[in-house]
Coordinates of C-alpha atoms and ligand atoms in Angstrom, one line a residue:
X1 CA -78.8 31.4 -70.1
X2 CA -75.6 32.0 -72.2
X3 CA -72.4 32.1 -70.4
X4 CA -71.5 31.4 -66.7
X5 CA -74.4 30.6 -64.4
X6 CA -76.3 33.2 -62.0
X7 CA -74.5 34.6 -59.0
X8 CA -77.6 36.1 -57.2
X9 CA -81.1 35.2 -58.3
X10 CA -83.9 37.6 -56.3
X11 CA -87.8 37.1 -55.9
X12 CA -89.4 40.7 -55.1
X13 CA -92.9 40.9 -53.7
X14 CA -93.5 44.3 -56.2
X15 CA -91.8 46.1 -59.6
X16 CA -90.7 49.0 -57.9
X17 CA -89.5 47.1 -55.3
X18 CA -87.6 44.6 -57.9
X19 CA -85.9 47.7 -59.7
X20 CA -84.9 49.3 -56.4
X21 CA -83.2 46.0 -55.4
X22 CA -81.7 45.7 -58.7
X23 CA -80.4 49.3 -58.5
X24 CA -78.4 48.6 -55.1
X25 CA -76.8 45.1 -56.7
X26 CA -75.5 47.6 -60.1
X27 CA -74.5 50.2 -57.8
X28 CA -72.3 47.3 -56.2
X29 CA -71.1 45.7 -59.0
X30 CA -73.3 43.4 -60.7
X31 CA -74.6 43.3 -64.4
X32 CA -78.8 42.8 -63.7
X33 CA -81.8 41.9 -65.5
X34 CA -85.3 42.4 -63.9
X35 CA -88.2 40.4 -65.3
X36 CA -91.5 41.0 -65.0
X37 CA -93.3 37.6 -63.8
X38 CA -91.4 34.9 -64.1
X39 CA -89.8 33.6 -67.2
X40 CA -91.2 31.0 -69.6
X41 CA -87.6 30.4 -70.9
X42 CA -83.6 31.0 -70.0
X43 CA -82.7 34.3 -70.3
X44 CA -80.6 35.2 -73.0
X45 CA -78.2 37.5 -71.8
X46 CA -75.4 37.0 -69.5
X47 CA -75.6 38.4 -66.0
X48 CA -74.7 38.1 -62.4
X49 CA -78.6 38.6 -60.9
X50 CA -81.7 38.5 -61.9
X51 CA -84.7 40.0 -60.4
X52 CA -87.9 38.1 -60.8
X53 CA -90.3 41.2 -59.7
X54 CA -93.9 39.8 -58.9
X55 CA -97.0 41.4 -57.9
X56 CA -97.4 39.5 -54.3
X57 CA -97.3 41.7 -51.5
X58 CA -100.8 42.1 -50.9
X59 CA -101.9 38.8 -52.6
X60 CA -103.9 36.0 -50.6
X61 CA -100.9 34.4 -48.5
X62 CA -100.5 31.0 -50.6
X63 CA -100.5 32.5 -54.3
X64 CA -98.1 34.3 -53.1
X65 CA -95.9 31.4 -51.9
X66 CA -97.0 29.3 -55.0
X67 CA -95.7 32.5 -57.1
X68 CA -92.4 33.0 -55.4
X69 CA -91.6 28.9 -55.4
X70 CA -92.6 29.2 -59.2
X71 CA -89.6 32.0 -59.0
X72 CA -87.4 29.9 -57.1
X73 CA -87.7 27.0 -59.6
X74 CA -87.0 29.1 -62.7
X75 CA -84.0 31.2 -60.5
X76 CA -82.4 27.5 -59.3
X77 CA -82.6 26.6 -63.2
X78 CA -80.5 29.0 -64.4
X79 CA -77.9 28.3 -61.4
X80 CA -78.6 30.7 -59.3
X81 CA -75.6 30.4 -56.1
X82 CA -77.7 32.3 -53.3
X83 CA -81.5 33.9 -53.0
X84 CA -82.7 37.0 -52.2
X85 CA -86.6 37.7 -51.4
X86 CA -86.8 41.4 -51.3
X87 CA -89.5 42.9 -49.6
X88 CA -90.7 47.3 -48.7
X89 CA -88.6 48.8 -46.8
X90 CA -91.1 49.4 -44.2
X91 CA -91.9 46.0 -43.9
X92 CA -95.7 46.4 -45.2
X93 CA -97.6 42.9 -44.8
X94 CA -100.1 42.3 -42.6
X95 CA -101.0 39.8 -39.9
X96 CA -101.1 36.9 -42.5
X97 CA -98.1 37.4 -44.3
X98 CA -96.4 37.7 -46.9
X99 CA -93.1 38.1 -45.5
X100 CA -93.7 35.2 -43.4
X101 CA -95.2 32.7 -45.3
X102 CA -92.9 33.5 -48.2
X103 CA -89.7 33.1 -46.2
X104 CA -90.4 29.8 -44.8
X105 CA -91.3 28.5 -48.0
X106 CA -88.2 29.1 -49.6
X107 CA -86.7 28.3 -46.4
X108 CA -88.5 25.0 -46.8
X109 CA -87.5 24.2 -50.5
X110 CA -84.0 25.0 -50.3
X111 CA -83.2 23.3 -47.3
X112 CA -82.1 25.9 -45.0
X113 CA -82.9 25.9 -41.6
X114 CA -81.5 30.0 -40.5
X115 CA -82.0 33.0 -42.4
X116 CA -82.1 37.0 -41.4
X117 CA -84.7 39.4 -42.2
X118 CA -83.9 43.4 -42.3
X119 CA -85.3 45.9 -44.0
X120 CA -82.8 48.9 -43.2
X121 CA -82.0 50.5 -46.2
X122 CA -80.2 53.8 -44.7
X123 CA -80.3 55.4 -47.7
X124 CA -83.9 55.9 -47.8
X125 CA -83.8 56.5 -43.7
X126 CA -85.1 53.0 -42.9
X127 CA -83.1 51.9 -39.8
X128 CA -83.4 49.3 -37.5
X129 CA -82.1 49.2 -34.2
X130 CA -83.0 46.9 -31.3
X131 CA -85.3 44.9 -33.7
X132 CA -87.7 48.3 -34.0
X133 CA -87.8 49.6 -37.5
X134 CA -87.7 53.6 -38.1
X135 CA -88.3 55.7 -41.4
X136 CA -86.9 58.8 -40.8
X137 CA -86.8 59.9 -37.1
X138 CA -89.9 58.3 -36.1
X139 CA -90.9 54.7 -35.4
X140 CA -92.9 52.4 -38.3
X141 CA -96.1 52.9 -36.5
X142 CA -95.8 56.3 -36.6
X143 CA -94.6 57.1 -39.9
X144 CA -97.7 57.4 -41.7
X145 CA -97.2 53.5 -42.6
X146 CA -99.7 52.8 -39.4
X147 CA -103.2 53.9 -41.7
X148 CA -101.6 52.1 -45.0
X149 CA -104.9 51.4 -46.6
X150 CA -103.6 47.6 -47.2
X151 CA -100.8 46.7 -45.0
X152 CA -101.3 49.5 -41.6
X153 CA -97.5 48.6 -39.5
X154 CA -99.5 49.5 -36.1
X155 CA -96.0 47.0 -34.5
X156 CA -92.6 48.8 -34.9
X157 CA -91.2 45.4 -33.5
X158 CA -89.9 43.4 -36.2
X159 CA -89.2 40.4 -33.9
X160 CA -92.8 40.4 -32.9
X161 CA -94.4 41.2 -36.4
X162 CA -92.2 38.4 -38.2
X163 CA -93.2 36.2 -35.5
X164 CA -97.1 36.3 -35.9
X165 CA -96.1 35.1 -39.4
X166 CA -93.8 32.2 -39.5
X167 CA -93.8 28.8 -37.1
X168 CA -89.9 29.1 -37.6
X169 CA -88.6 31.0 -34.1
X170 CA -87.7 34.7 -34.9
X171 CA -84.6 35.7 -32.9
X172 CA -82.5 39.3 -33.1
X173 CA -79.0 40.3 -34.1
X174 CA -78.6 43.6 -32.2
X175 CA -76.4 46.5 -32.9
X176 CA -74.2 45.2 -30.3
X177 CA -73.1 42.3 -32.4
X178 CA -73.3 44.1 -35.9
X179 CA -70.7 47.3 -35.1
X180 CA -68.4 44.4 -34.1
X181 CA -68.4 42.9 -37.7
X182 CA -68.8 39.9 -40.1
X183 CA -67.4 37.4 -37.1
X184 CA -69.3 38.6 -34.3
X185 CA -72.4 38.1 -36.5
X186 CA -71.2 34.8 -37.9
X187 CA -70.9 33.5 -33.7
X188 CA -74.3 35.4 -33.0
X189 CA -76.0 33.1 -36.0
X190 CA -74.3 30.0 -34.3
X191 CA -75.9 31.0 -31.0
X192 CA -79.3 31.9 -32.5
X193 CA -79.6 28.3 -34.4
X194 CA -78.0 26.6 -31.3
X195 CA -81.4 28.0 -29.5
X196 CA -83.4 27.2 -32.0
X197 CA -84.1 30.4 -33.9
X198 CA -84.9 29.8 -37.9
X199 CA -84.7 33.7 -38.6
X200 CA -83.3 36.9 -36.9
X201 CA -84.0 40.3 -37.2
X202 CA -80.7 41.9 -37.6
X203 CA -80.1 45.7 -36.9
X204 CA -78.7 48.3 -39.5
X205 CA -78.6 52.1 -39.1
X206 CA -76.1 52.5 -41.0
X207 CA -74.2 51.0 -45.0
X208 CA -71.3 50.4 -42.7
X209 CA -73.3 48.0 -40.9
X210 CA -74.5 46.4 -43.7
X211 CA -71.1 45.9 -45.3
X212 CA -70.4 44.4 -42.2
X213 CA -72.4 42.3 -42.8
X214 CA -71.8 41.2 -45.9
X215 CA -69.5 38.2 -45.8
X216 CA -71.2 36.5 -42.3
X217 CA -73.9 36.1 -45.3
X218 CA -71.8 34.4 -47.8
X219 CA -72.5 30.9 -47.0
X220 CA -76.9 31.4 -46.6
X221 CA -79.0 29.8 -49.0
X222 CA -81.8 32.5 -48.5
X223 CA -81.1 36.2 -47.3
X224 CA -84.6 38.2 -46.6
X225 CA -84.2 41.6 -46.8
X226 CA -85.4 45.1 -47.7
X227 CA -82.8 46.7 -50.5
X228 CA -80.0 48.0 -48.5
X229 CA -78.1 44.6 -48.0
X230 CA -77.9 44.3 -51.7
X231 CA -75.1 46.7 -51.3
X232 CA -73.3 44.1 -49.2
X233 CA -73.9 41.1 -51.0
X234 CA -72.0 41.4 -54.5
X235 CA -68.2 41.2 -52.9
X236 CA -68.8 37.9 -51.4
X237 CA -69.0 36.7 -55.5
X238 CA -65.5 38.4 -56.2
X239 CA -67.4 41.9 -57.8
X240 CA -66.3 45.2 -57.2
X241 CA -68.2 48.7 -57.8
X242 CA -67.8 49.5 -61.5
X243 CA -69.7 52.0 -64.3
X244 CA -69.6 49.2 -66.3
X245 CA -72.4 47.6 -64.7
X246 CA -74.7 50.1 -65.3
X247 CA -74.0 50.8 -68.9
X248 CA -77.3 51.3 -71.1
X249 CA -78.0 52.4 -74.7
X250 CA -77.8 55.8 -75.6
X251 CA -80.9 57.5 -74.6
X252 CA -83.0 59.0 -77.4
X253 CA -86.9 59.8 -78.5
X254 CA -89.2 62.3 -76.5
X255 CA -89.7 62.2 -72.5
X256 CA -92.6 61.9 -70.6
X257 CA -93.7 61.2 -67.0
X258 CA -97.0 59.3 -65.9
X259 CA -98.1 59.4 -62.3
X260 CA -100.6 57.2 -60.4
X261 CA -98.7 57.7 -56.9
X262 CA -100.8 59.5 -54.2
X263 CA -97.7 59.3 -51.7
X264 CA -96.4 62.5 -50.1
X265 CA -93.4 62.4 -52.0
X266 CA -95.1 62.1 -55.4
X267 CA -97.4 64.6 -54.6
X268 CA -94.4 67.5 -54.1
X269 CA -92.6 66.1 -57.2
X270 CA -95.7 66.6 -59.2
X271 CA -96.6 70.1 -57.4
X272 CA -92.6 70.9 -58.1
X273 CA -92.9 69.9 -61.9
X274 CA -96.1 72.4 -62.4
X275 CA -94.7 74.9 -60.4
X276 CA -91.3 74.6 -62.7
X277 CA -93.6 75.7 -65.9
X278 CA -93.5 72.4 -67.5
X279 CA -96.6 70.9 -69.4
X280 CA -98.9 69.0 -66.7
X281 CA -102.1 67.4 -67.1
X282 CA -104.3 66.2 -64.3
X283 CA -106.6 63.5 -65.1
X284 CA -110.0 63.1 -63.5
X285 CA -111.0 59.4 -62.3
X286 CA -114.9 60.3 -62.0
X287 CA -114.6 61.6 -65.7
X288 CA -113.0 57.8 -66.5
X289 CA -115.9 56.6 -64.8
X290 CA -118.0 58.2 -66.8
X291 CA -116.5 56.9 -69.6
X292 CA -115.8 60.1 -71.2
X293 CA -112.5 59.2 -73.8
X294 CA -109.7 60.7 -71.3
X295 CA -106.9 58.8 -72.7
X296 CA -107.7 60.1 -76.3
X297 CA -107.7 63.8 -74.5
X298 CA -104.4 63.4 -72.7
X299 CA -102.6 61.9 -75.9
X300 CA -104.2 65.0 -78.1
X301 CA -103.2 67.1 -75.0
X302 CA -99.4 66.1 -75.1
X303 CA -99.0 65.8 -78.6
X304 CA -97.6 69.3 -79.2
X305 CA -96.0 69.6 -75.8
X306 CA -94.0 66.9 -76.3
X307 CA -91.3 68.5 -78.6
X308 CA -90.3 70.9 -76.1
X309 CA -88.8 68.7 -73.1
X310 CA -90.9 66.4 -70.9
X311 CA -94.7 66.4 -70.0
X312 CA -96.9 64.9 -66.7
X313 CA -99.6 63.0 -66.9
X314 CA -101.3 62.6 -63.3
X315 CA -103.9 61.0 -61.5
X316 CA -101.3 62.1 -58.2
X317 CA -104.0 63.8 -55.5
X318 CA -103.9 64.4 -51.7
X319 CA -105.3 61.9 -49.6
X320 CA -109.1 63.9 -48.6
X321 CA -109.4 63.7 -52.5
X322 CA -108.5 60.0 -53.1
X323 CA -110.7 59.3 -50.1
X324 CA -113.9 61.2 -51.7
X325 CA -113.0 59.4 -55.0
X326 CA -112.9 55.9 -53.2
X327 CA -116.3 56.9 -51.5
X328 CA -118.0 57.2 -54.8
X329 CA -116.3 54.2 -57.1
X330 CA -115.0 52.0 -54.4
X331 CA -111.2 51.7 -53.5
X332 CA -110.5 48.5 -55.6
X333 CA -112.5 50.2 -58.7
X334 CA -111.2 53.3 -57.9
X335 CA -107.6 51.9 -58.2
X336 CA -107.9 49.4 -61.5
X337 CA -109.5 52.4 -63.0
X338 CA -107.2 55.1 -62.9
X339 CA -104.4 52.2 -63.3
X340 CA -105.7 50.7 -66.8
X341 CA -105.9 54.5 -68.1
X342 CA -102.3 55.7 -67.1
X343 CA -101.3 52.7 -68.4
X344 CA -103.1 53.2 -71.8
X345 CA -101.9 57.0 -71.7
X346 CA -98.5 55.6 -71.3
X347 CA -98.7 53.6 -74.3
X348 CA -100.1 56.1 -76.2
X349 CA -97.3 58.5 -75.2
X350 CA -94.6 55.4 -76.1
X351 CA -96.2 55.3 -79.3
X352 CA -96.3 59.1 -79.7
X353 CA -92.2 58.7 -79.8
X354 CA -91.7 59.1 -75.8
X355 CA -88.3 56.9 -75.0
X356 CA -87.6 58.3 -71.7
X357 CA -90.6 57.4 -69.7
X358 CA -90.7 57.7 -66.0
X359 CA -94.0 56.1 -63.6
X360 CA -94.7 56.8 -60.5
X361 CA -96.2 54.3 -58.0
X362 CA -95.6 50.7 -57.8
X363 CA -99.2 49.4 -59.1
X364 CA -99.1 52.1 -61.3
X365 CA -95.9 51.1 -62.4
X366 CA -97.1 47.4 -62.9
X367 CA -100.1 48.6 -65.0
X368 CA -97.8 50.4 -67.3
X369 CA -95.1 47.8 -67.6
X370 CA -98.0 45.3 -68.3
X371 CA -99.2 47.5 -70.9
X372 CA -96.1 48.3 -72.7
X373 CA -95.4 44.6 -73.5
X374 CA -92.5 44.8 -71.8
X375 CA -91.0 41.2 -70.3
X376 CA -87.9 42.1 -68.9
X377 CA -85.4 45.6 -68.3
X378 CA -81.9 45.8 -68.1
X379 CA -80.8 48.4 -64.9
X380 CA -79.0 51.2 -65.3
X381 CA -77.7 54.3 -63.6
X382 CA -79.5 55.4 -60.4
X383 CA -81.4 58.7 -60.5
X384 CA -81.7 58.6 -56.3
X385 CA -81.3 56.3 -53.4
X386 CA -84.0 53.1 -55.0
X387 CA -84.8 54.6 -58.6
X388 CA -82.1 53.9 -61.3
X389 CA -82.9 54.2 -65.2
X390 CA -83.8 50.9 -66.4
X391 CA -83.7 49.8 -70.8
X392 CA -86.3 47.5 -72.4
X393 CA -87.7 46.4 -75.2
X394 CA -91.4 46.8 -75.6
X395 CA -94.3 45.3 -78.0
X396 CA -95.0 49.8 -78.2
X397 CA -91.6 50.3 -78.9
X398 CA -89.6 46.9 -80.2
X399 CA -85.8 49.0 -80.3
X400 CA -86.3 50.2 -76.9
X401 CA -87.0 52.6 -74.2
X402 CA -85.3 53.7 -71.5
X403 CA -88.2 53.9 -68.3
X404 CA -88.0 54.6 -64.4
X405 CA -90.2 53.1 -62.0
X406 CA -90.4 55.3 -59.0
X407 CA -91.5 53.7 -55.4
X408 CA -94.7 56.3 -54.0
X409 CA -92.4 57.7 -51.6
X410 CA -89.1 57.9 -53.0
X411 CA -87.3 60.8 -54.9
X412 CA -86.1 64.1 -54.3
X413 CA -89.0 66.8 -54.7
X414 CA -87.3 67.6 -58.4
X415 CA -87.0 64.1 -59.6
X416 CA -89.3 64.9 -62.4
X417 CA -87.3 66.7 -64.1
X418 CA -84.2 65.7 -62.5
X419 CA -84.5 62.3 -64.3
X420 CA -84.0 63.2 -67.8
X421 CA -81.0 64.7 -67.1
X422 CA -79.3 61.6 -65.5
X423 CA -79.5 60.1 -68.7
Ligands
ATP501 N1 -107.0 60.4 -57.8 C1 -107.1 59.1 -57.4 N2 -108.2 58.7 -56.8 C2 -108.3 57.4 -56.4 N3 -107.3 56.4 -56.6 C3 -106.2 56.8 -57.2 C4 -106.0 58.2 -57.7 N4 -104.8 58.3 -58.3 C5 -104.3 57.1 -58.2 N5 -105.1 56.2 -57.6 C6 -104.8 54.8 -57.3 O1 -104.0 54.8 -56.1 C7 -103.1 53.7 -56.2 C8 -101.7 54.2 -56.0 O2 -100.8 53.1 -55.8 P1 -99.4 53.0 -56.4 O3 -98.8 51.7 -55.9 O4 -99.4 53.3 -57.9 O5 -98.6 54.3 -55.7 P2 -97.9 54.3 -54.3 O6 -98.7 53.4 -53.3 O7 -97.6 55.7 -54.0 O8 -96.5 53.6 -54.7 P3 -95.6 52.5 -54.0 O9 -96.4 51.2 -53.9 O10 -94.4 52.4 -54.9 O11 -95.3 53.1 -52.6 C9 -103.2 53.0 -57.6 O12 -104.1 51.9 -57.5 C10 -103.9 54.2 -58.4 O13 -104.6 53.7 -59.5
LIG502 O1 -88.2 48.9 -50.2 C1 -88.9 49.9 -50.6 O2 -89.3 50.8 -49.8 C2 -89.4 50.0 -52.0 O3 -88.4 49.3 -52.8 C3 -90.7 49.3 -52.2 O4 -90.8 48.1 -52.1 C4 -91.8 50.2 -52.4 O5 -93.0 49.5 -52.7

């Protein structure tokens, strides 16, 4: 890497995940790259982070350690001062990990024996108080997170779920100690590893508690964390908000959305784009099945729409459809399926001319990142709370494109259109 060496180097278990993290570090300061896998060489830009987003959340529990120490290797080579692991918001992992295994790991191979784990991220109504995690008003397990096909969160208890995970003893940093600030927190952590405790929970309902946070995290070698004490994090290195940060290119070329998200909030974005007049195509996964040429339809489909503003291209259903669908292909099949032909329609869009190119869904989004050729994005300006417009080169488009990866259940209910004109 050119220049000064890394300020913040951060391992995320997922690519929407990675750009959301990276979007709260830009919003706070700091010039970032996200790449997708980890590096074979030094970057070649100068920045202050760098998000290494991987594809681990759900993976068997020691590839995904073996893939985020391969992370911290690459991260500790370019200088990197202090490490994130960024994990969901609503803490999805199940009984084996990853969250656990992952953290002790790099706990393990950095030499640190006390880190903190929270995944508040206000912004996005994930809240934590007493060590029991909350999206919007209701408790984890009853959030809709509880029948998660992969990772059901059936424990709103953070303390206990982390602790089913890790050898290392989970302890808390309640509210209590947080609303009194950054040395309350620094004596609470002395207390904690005084009895023993390797990790602790610590509450946030609110930024004001995570910027309170901020500095009693200066001096850890590992912070765990959902994205919300990113925003806390780039003052301890001397940075400051700036627009600087989250300067891209100009934007340019034709605009397209593809959608492979079957969360609530993707399904009223998509039923808000089609209900807005704009050009919308559903695709049909028994029809991919069948091996009828889909992609070819939906590229002849949006060619002439795409002069006129942006197009969808969706998969997006409501869950009574995506069951019946799963019943007939199987869920895994079901999934790679409707995956490898977004991501082929949105090459074929990127190809077509589209610049401006917004996914929905996090596998989705790693299908289509994957097929786009593209190694690494530079993050830009955020769109809402976990979504910023991101710029990268791709094999489909070698001067550049700008592209938004959109978490299942994030974004207002116009973001479809709403996106475009953020650039
Ligand atoms: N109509 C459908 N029937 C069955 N499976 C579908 C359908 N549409 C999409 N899928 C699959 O559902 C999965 C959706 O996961 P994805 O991670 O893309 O979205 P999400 O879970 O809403 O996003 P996030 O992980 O960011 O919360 C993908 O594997 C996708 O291929
Ligand atoms: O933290 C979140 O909720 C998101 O960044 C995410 O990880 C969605 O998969």
């Amino acid at each position: 890497m050119s220049g000064a060496a890394l300020k913040l180097g951060c391992i995320a278990d997922d690519f929407t995940g990675a750009t959301d993290l990276a979007n709260n570090l830009v919003r706070a300061g700091m010039r970032v790259v996200q790449t997708i896998g980890v590096p074979t060489g030094p970057l070649d830009t100068e920045v202050d982070a760098v998000v290494v987003a991987l594809k681990s959340r759900t993976i068997p529990a020691e590839q995904a350690v073996a893939q985020s120490l391969e992370a911290l290797r690459w991260l500790q080579g370019q200088g990197a001062q202090q490490i994130y692991f960024k994990y969901c918001s609503t803490f999805d992992s199940t009984p084996a990990g990853n969250i656990g295994p992952v953290t002790e790991a790099l706990m393990d191979a950095l030499g640190s024996d006390f880190s903190i784990a929270t995944p508040a991220f206000p912004d996005n109504k994930r809240t934590v108080f007493k060590g029991y995690l909350f999206a919007g008003d209701v408790l984890l397990s009853e959030s809709g997170m509880q029948n998660h096909p992969l990772t059901p969160m059936t424990d709103p208890n953070l303390v206990r779920v982390l602790q089913s995970q890790t050898r290392r003893k989970v302890g808390l940093i309640d509210h209590s100690v947080v609303a009194q600030g950054a040395d309350a927190i620094r004596s609470r952590i002395a207390a904690l590893k005084a009895d023993g405790v390797g990790i602790a929970i610590v509450d946030a309902v609110s930024n004001d508690d995570l910027l309170r946070m901020g500095s009693a995290l200066a001096d850890l070698p590992l912070v765990t964390a959902g994205s919300g004490v990113a925003i806390a994090l780039p003052a301890n290195f001397g940075l400051q908000p700036s627009n600087q940060a989250a300067a891209l290119p100009a934007a340019s070329g034709l605009q397209a959305v593809v959608s492979g998200s079957c969360s609530v909030a993707t399904n009223a974005q998509v039923a808000h784009f089609i209900a807005s007049g704009r050009p919308a195509l559903a695709i049909e996964p028994l029809r991919m099945a069948a091996g009828d040429d889909v992609v070819r339809e939906a590229l002849d489909w949006a060619r002439p729409h795409l002069a006129s503003g942006p197009v969808l291209v969706y998969s997006t259903a409501e869950p009574d459809d995506v069951r019946s669908i799963q019943a007939q292909l199987g869920v895994e099949q079901a999934g790679a399926l409707v995956e490898q032909t977004l991501a082929a329609i949105a090459r074929g869009l990127v190809e077509l001319g589209v610049r401006q190119l917004v996914v929905a869904g996090g596998e989705t989004s790693g299908a289509c990142v994957q097929a786009l050729g593209i190694a690494q994005m530079r993050i830009g300006g955020q769109i809402d709370p976990g979504v910023p417009w991101c710029h990268a080169a791709s094999a489909a488009a070698p001067e550049g494109l700008h592209i938004a990866l959109k978490s299942g259940n994030f974004g207002s209910t116009d973001f479809f259109t709403k996106a475009f004109t953020a650039l």
